[in-house]
Coordinates of C-alpha atoms in Angstrom, one line a residue:
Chain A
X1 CA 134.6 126.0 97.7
X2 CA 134.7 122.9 96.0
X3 CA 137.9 123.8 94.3
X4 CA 139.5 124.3 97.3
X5 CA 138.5 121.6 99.0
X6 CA 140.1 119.0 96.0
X7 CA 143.3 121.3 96.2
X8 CA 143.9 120.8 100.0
X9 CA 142.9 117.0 99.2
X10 CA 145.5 116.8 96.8
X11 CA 147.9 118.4 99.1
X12 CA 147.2 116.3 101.9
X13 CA 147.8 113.2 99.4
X14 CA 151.3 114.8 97.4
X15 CA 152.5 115.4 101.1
X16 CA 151.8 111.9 102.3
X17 CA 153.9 110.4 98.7
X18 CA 156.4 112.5 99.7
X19 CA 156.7 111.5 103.5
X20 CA 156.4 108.4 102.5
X21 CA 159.0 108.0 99.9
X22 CA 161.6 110.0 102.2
X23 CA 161.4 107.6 104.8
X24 CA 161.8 104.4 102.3
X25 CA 164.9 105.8 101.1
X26 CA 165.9 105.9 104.5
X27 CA 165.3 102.7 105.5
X28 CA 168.0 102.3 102.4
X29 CA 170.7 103.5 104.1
X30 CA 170.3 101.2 107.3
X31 CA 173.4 100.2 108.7
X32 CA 173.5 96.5 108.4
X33 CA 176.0 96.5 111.6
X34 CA 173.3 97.8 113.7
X35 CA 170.0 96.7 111.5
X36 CA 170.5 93.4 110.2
X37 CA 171.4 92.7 106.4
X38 CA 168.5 94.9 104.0
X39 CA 166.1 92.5 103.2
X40 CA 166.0 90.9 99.2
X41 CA 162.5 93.0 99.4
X42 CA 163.1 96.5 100.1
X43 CA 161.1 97.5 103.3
X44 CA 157.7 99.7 101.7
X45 CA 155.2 101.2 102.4
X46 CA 151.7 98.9 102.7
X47 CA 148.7 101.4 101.9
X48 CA 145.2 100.1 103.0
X49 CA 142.1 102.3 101.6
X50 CA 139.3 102.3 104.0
X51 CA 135.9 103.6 103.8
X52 CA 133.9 105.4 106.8
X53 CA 130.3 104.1 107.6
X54 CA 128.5 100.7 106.8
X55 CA 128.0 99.0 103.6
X56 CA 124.5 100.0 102.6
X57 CA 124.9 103.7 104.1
X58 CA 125.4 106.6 102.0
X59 CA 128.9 107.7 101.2
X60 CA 131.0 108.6 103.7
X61 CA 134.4 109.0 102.6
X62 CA 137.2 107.4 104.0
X63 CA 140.6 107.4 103.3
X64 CA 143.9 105.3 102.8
X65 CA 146.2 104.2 105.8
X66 CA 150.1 103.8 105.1
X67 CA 152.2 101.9 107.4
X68 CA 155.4 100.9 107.3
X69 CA 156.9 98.2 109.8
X70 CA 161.1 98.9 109.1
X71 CA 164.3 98.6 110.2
X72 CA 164.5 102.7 110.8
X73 CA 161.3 103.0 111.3
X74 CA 160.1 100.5 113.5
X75 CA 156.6 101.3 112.9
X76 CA 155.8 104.8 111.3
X77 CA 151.9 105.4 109.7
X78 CA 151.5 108.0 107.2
X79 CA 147.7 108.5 106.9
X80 CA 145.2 110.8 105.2
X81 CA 141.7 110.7 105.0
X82 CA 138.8 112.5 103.8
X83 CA 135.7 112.5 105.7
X84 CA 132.2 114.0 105.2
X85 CA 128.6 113.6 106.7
X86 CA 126.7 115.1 109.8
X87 CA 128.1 115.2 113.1
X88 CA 126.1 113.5 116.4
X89 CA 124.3 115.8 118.7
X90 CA 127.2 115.5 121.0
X91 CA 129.8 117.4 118.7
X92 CA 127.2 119.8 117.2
X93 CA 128.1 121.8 120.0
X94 CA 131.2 121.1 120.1
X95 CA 132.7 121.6 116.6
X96 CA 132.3 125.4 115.4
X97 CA 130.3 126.2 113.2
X98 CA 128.4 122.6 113.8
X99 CA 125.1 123.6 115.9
X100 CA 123.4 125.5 113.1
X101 CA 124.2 123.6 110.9
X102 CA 126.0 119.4 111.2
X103 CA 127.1 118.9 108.1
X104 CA 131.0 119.0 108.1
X105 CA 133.9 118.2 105.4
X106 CA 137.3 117.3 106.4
X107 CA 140.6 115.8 104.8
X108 CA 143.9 115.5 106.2
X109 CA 147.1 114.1 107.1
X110 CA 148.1 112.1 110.1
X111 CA 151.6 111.3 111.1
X112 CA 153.7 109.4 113.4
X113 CA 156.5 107.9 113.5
X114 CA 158.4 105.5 116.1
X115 CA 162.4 105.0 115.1
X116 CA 163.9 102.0 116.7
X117 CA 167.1 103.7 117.1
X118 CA 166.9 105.0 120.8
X119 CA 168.8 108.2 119.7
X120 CA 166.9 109.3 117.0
X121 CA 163.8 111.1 117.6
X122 CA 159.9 109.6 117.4
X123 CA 157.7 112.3 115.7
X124 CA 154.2 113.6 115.2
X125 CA 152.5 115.9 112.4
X126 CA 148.8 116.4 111.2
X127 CA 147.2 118.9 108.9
X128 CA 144.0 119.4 107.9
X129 CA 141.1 121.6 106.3
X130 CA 137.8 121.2 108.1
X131 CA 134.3 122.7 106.7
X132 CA 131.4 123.3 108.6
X133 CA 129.1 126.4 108.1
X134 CA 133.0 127.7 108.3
X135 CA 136.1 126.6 107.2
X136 CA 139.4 126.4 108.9
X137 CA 143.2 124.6 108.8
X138 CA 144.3 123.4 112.0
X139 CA 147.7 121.2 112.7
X140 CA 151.2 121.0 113.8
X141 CA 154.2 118.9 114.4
X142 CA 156.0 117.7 117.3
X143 CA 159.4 115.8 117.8
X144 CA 160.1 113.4 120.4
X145 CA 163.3 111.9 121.4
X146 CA 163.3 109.2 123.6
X147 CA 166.4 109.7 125.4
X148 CA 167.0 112.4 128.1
X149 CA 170.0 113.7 126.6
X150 CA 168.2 115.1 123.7
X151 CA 165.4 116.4 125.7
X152 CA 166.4 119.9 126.1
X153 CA 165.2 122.8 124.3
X154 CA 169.2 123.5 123.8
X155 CA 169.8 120.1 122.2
X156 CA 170.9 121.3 118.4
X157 CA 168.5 118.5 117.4
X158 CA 165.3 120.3 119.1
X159 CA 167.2 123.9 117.8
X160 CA 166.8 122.5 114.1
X161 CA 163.5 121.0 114.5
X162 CA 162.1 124.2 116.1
X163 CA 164.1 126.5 113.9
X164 CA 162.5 125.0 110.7
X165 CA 158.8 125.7 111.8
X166 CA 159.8 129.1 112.6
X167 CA 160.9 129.8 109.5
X168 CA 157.6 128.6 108.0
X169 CA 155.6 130.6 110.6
X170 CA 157.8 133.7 110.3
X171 CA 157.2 133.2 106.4
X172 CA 153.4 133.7 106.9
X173 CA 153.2 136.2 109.7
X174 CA 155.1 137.3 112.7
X175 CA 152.8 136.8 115.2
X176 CA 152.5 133.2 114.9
X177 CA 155.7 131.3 115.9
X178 CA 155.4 132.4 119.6
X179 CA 151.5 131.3 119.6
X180 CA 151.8 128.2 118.2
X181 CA 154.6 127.0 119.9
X182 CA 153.4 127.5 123.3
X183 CA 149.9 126.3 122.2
X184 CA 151.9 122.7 121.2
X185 CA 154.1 122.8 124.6
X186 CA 150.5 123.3 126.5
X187 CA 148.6 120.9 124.7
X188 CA 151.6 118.0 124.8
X189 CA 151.7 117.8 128.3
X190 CA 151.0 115.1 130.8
X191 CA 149.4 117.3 133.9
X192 CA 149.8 114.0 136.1
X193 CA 153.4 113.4 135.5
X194 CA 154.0 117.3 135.3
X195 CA 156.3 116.7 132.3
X196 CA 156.1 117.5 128.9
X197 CA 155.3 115.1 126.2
X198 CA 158.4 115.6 124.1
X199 CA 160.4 118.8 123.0
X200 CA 157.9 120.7 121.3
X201 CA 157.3 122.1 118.1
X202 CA 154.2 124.0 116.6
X203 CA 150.1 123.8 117.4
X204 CA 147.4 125.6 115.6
X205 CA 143.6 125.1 115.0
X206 CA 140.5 127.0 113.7
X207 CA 142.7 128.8 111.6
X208 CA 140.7 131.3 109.3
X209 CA 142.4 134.6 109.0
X210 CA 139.7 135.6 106.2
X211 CA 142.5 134.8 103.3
X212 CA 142.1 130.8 103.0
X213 CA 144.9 130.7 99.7
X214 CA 147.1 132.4 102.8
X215 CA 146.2 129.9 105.4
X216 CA 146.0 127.0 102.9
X217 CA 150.1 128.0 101.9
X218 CA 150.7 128.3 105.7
X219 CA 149.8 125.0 105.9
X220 CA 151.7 123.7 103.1
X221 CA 154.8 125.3 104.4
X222 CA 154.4 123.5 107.9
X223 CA 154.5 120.0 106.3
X224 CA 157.0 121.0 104.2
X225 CA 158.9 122.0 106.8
X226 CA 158.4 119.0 108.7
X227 CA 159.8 117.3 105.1
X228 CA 162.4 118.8 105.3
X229 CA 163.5 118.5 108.9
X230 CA 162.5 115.2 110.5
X231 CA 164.1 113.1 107.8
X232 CA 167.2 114.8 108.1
X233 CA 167.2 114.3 112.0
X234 CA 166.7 110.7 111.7
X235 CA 169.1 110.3 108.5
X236 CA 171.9 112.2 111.6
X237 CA 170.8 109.6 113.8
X238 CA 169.5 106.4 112.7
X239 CA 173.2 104.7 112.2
X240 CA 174.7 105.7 115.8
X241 CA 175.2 102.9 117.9
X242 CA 173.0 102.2 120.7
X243 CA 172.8 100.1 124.2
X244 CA 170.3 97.8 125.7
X245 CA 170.0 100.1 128.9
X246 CA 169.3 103.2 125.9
X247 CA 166.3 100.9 124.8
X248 CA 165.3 100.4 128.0
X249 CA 165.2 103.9 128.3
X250 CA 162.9 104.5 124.5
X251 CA 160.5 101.7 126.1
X252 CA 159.6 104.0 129.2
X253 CA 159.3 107.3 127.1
X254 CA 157.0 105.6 124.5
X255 CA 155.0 104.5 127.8
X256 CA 154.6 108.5 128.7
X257 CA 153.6 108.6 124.8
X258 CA 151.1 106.0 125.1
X259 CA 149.7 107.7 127.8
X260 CA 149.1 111.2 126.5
X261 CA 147.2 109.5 123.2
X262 CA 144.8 107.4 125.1
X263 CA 144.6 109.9 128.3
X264 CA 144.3 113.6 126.9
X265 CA 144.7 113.5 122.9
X266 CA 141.9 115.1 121.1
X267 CA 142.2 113.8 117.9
X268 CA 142.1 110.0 119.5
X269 CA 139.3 110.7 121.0
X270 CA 137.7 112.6 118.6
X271 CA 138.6 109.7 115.9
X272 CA 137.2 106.7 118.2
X273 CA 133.9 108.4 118.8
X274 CA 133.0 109.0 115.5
X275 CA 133.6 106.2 113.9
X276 CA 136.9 106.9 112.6
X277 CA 139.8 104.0 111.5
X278 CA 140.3 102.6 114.8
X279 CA 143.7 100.9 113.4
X280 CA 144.6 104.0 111.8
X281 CA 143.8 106.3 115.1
X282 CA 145.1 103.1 117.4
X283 CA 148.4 103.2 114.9
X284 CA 149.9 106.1 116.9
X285 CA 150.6 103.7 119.7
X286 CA 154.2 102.7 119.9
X287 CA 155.3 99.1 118.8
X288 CA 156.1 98.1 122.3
X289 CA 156.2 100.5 125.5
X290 CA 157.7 99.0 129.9
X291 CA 156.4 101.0 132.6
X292 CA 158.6 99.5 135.2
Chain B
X1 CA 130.6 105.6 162.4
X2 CA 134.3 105.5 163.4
X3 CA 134.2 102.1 164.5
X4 CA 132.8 101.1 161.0
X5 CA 135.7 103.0 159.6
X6 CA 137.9 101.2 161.6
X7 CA 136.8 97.6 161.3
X8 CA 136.9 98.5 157.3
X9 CA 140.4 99.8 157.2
X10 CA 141.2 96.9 158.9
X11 CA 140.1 94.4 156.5
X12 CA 141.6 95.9 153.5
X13 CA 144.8 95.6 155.5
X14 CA 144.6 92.5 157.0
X15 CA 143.3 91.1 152.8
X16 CA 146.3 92.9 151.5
X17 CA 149.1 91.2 154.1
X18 CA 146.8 87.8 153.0
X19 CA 147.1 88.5 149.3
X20 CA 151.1 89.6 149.6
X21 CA 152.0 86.0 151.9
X22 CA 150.3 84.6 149.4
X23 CA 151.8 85.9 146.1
X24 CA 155.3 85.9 147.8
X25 CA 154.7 82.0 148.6
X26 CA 154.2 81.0 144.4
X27 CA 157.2 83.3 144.1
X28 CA 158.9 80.2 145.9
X29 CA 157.4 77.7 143.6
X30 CA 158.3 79.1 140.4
X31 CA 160.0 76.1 138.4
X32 CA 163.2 77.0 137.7
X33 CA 163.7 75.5 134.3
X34 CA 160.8 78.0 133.3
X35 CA 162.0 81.0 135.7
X36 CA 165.6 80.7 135.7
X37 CA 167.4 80.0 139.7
X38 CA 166.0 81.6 142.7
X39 CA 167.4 84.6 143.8
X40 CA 169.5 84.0 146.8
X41 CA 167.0 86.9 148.4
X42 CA 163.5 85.5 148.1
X43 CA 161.3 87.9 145.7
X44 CA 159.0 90.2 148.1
X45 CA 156.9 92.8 148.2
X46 CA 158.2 96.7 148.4
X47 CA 156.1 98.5 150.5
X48 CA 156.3 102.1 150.5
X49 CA 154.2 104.3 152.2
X50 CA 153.0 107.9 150.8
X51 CA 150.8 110.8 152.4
X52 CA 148.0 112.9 150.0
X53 CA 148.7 116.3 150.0
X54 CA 151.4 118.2 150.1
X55 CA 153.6 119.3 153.0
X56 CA 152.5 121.9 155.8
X57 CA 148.4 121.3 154.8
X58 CA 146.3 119.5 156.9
X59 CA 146.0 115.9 156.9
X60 CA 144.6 113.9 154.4
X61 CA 145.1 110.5 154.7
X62 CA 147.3 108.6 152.1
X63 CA 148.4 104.8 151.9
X64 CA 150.6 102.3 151.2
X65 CA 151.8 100.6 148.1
X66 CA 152.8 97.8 148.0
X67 CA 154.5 96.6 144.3
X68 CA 156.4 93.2 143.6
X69 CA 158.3 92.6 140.8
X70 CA 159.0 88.8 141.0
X71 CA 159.2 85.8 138.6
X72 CA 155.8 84.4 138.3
X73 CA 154.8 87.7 139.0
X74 CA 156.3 90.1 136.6
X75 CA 154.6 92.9 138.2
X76 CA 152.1 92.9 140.8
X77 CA 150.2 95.9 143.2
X78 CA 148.6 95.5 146.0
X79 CA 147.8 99.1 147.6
X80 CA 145.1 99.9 150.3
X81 CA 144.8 103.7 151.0
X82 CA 142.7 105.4 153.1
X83 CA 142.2 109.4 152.3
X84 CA 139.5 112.1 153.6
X85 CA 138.7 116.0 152.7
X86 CA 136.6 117.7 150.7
X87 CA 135.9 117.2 146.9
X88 CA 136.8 119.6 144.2
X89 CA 133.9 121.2 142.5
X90 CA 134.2 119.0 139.9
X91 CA 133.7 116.0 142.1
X92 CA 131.0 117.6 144.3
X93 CA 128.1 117.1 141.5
X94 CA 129.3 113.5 140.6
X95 CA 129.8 111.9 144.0
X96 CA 126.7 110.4 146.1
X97 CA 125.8 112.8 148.4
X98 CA 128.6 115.1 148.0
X99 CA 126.6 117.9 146.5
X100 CA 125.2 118.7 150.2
X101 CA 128.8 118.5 151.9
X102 CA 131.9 118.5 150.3
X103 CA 133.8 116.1 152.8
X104 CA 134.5 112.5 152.1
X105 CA 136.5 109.4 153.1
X106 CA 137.2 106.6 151.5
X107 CA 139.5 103.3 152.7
X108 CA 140.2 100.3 150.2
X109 CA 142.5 97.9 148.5
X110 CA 143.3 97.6 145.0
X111 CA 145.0 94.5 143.6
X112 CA 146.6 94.3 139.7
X113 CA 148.3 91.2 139.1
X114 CA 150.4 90.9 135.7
X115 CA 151.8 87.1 135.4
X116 CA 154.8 86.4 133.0
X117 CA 153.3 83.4 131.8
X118 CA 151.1 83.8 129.6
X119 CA 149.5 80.9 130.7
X120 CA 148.6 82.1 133.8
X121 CA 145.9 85.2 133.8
X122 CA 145.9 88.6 134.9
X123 CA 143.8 89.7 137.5
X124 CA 142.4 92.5 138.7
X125 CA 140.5 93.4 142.7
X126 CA 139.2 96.1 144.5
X127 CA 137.2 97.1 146.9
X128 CA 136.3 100.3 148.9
X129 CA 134.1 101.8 151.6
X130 CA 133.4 105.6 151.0
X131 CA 131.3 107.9 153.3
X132 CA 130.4 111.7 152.1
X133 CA 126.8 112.3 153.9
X134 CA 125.7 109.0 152.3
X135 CA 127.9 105.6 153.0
X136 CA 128.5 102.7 150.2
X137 CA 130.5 99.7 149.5
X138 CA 132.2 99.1 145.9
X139 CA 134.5 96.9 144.2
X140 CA 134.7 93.6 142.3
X141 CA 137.5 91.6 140.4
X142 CA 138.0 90.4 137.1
X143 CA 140.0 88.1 135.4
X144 CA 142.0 89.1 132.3
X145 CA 143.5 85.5 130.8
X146 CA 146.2 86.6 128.2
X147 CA 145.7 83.9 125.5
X148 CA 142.5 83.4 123.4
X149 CA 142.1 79.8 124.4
X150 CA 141.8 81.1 127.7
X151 CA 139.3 83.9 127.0
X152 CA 135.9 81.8 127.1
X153 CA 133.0 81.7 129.8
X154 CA 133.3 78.1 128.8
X155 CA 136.9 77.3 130.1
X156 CA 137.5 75.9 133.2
X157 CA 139.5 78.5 134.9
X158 CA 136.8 81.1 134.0
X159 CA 134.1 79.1 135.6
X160 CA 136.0 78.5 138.6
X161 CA 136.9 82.1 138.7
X162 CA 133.2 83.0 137.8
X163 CA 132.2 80.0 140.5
X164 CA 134.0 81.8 143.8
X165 CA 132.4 85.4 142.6
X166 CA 128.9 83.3 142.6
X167 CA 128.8 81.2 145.9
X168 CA 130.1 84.8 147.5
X169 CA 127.2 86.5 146.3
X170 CA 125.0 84.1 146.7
X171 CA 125.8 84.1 150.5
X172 CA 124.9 87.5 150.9
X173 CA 121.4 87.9 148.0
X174 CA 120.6 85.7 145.5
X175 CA 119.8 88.7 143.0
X176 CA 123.6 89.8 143.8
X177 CA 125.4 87.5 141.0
X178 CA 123.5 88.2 138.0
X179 CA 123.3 91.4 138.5
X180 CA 127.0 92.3 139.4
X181 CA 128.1 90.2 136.6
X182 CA 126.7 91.9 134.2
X183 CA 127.8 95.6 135.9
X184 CA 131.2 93.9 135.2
X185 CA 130.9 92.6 131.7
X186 CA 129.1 96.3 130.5
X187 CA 131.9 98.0 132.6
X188 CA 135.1 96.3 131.7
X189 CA 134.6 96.6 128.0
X190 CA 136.8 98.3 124.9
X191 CA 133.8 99.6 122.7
X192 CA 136.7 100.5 120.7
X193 CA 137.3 97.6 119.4
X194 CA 134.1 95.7 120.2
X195 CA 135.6 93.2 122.4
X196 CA 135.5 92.7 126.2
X197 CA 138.9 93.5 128.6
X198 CA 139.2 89.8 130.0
X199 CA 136.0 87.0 131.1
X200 CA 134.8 89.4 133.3
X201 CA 134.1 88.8 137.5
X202 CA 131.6 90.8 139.3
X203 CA 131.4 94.6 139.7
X204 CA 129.5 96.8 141.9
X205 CA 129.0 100.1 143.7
X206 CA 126.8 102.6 145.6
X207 CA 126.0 99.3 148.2
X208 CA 123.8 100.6 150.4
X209 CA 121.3 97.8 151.6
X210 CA 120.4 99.4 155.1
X211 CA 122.3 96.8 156.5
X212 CA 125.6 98.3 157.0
X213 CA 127.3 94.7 158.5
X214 CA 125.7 92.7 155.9
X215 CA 127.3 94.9 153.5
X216 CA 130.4 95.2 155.0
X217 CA 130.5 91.3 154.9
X218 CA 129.6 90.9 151.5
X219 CA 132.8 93.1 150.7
X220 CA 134.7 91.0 153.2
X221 CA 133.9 87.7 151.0
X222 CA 134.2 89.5 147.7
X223 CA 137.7 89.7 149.2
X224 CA 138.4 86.0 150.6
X225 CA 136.7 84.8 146.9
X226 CA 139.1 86.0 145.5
X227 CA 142.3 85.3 148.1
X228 CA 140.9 81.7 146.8
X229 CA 140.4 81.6 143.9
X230 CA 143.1 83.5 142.2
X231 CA 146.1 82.3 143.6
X232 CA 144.8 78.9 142.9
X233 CA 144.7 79.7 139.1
X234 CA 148.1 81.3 139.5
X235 CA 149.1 77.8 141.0
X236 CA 147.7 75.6 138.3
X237 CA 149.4 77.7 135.2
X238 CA 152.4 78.9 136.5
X239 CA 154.5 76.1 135.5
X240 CA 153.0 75.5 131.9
X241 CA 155.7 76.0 129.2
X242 CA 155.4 79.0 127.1
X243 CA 156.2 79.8 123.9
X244 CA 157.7 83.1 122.2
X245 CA 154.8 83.7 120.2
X246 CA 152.3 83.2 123.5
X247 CA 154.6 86.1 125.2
X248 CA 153.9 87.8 122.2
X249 CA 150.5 87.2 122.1
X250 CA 150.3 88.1 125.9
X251 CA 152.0 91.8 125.2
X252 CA 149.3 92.3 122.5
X253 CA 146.6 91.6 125.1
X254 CA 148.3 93.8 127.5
X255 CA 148.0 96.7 125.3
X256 CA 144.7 96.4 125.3
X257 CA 144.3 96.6 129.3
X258 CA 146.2 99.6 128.9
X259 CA 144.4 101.2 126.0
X260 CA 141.2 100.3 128.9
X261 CA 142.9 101.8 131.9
X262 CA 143.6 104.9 129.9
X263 CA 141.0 105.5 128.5
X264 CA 137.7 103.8 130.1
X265 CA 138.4 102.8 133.6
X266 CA 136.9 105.5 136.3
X267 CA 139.5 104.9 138.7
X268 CA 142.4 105.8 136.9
X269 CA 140.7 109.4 135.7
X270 CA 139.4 109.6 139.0
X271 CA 142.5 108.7 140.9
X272 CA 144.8 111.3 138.5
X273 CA 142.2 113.8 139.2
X274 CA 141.9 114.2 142.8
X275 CA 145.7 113.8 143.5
X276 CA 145.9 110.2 144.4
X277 CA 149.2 108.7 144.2
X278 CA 150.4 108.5 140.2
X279 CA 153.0 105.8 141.1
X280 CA 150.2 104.0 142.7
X281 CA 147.6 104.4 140.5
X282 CA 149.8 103.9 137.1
X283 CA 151.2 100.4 138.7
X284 CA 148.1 99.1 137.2
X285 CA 149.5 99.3 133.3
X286 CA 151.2 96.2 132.4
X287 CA 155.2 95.7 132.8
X288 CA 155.6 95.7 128.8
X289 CA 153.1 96.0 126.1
X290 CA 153.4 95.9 121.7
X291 CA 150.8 97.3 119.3
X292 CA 151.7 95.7 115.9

């Protein structure tokens, strides 16, 4: 157990260099027509360790939030964290495998990212490995373009993005691509607006099929797959030109966005209430959002 | 009963056309070294009226909302709405004496004010009469000053705010003020992020002295308090220079009202729940917000 647990830790933390350093080499290859001269300091990375629970309180874990305020990436957090300790009564029934017993483990990845370019896509992806009295992965990925034009299913943008995390389900087992994409289209969806959040991508939790090496690769492959794709969609469309009336347009979208994390979204919740990283949960929120 | 209705409806219409004349009138006032010329057409409100439930079932009331989007006023709502049916399930178990009888109605005004000076404050008003088998007054106002200077009990425009709140409560019970105060000081905070929504105002609900006139009146004044008080504060900031880093400061603070309306304030989940108008009910989120 404990080997497993410092394997999907160290996962969780070679994924996050790698996000990380993808995106900083993108914000290399900013257009200085549209972005502004690079500048003398390359645009980094700024990682901030945290700890969970008050000083004086036994050890907690915590974790290390990584944001980066860019040219590309007008505000994109990287985060993982590693959590331990009892749950409150009101998630011990809640949680599986929490009301015999509260004591839980988890460690993760958190990811979202807000382009300033209008065209190219805003993105979300989380992993993680939580342990109760049982032990399951649980995460996804899903992209989010800003502009109507390139949210369609048929947009070769969303074809890409989808077809990656197919190819990492389909890897694993058969069954799952259909499930987990229709379990992210149902859970990114604002019922009051009777819209979708963004195009999609792939959901899955309490995932435990009784081989945890085969869930634990499963979960590699999805953020690898996300590695793979997102930073290619934004490298395809960080340099196109865009208008005023197109930012305009990103502003209201990232209102909608704004609204599904502080109306419906789990994790936010789930983070606030127990005394998560309120500025790493809160860091999801888009730089700047109009509802006109 | 129906004559109570009536005379209820009535106010909140006849506050909202007194809180419209006299928004539109600062429209007029707006310096135009700060605001930029007058529009040849005067800024007004844009009333438009909507009906709850969908076509071909029975009547259920609806409303009108009113929304300006003006110079000193970058957006502002002022929507009364007066609905009756029968509670979901959900609802039944929650609402005052809807457990015994499903039907309800409910008539009232609800005000969000969001000035582009940051200067000037914020403001929020409503109040309601709602009858299942048991009949109640509710509302209250609060004032949500953008800049931190402003965001003291101690400053003058929160005590003259805090003053008109007082003197209307004290009219009706002298155990009123205290009391509704601190309904509104416990209610409109982000426990989030430790730190009250604005200076606060007065709050209440369920008000059901036995005196259904006396109650009725105390709404009424609730109402005229702050028809007096508000546009006055309007008046004295509105034509204070502002500076790019207090309209920065000012979308900062207006994330935070939105991170509340999302996810604290009753109303909102409540109005998204029960089919209330979404336009309506989302005017409240501020024109343009940033988290950085």
């Amino acid at each position: 157990m404990e080997s497993q647990k410092q394997q999907a830790k160290s996962w969780f933390e070679e994924l996050r260099d790698s996000l990380c350093a993808a995106f900083e080499a993108l914000e290399e290859q900013a257009d200085p027509t549209l972005y502004g001269q690079a500048p003398k300091t390359p645009v980094r990375f700024e990682r901030t360790p945290w700890k969970r629970g008050k000083d004086g309180e036994p050890d907690q874990g915590g974790g290390v939030m990584a944001i980066m305020k860019g040219r590309v990436f007008e505000k994109v957090g990287v985060h993982v964290s590693t959590v331990y300790g009892e749950f409150s009564e009101e998630f011990r029934a809640r949680v599986k495998g929490a009301d015999k017993d509260p004591r839980f483990w988890a460690s993760g990845i958190s990811l979202i990212a807000h382009t300033r370019n209008p065209h190219a896509p805003s993105a979300h992806m989380n992993t993680r490995l939580l342990e109760t009295t049982e032990s399951w992965f649980g995460g996804g990925g899903d992209l989010n373009p800003m502009l109507e034009d390139y949210r369609s299913q048929s947009h070769e943008d969303s074809k890409e993005f989808h077809g990656a995390f197919k190819a990492a389900c389909d890897k694993a087992d058969p069954a799952y691509y259909e499930k987990f994409k229709k379990w992210c289209d149902d859970y990114f969806f604002l019922p009051h607006r009777n819209e979708p959040r963004g195009i999609g991508g792939i959901f899955y939790d309490h995932l435990q099929s009784g081989d945890w090496q085969a869930d634990f690769d499963f979960t590699k492959s999805v953020g690898k797959a996300f590695l793979s794709v997102y930073p290619t969609l934004v490298a395809k469309r960080m340099n196109q030109k865009w208008s005023e009336e197109e930012r305009r347009q990103q502003a209201v979208q990232r209102g909608r966005y704004a609204e599904f994390n502080l109306l419906y979204d789990r994790g936010t919740q789930f983070g606030l209430k127990t005394g998560g990283n309120v500025d790493a949960i809160l860091s999801s929120l888009p730089p700047m959002a109009i509802w006109d």
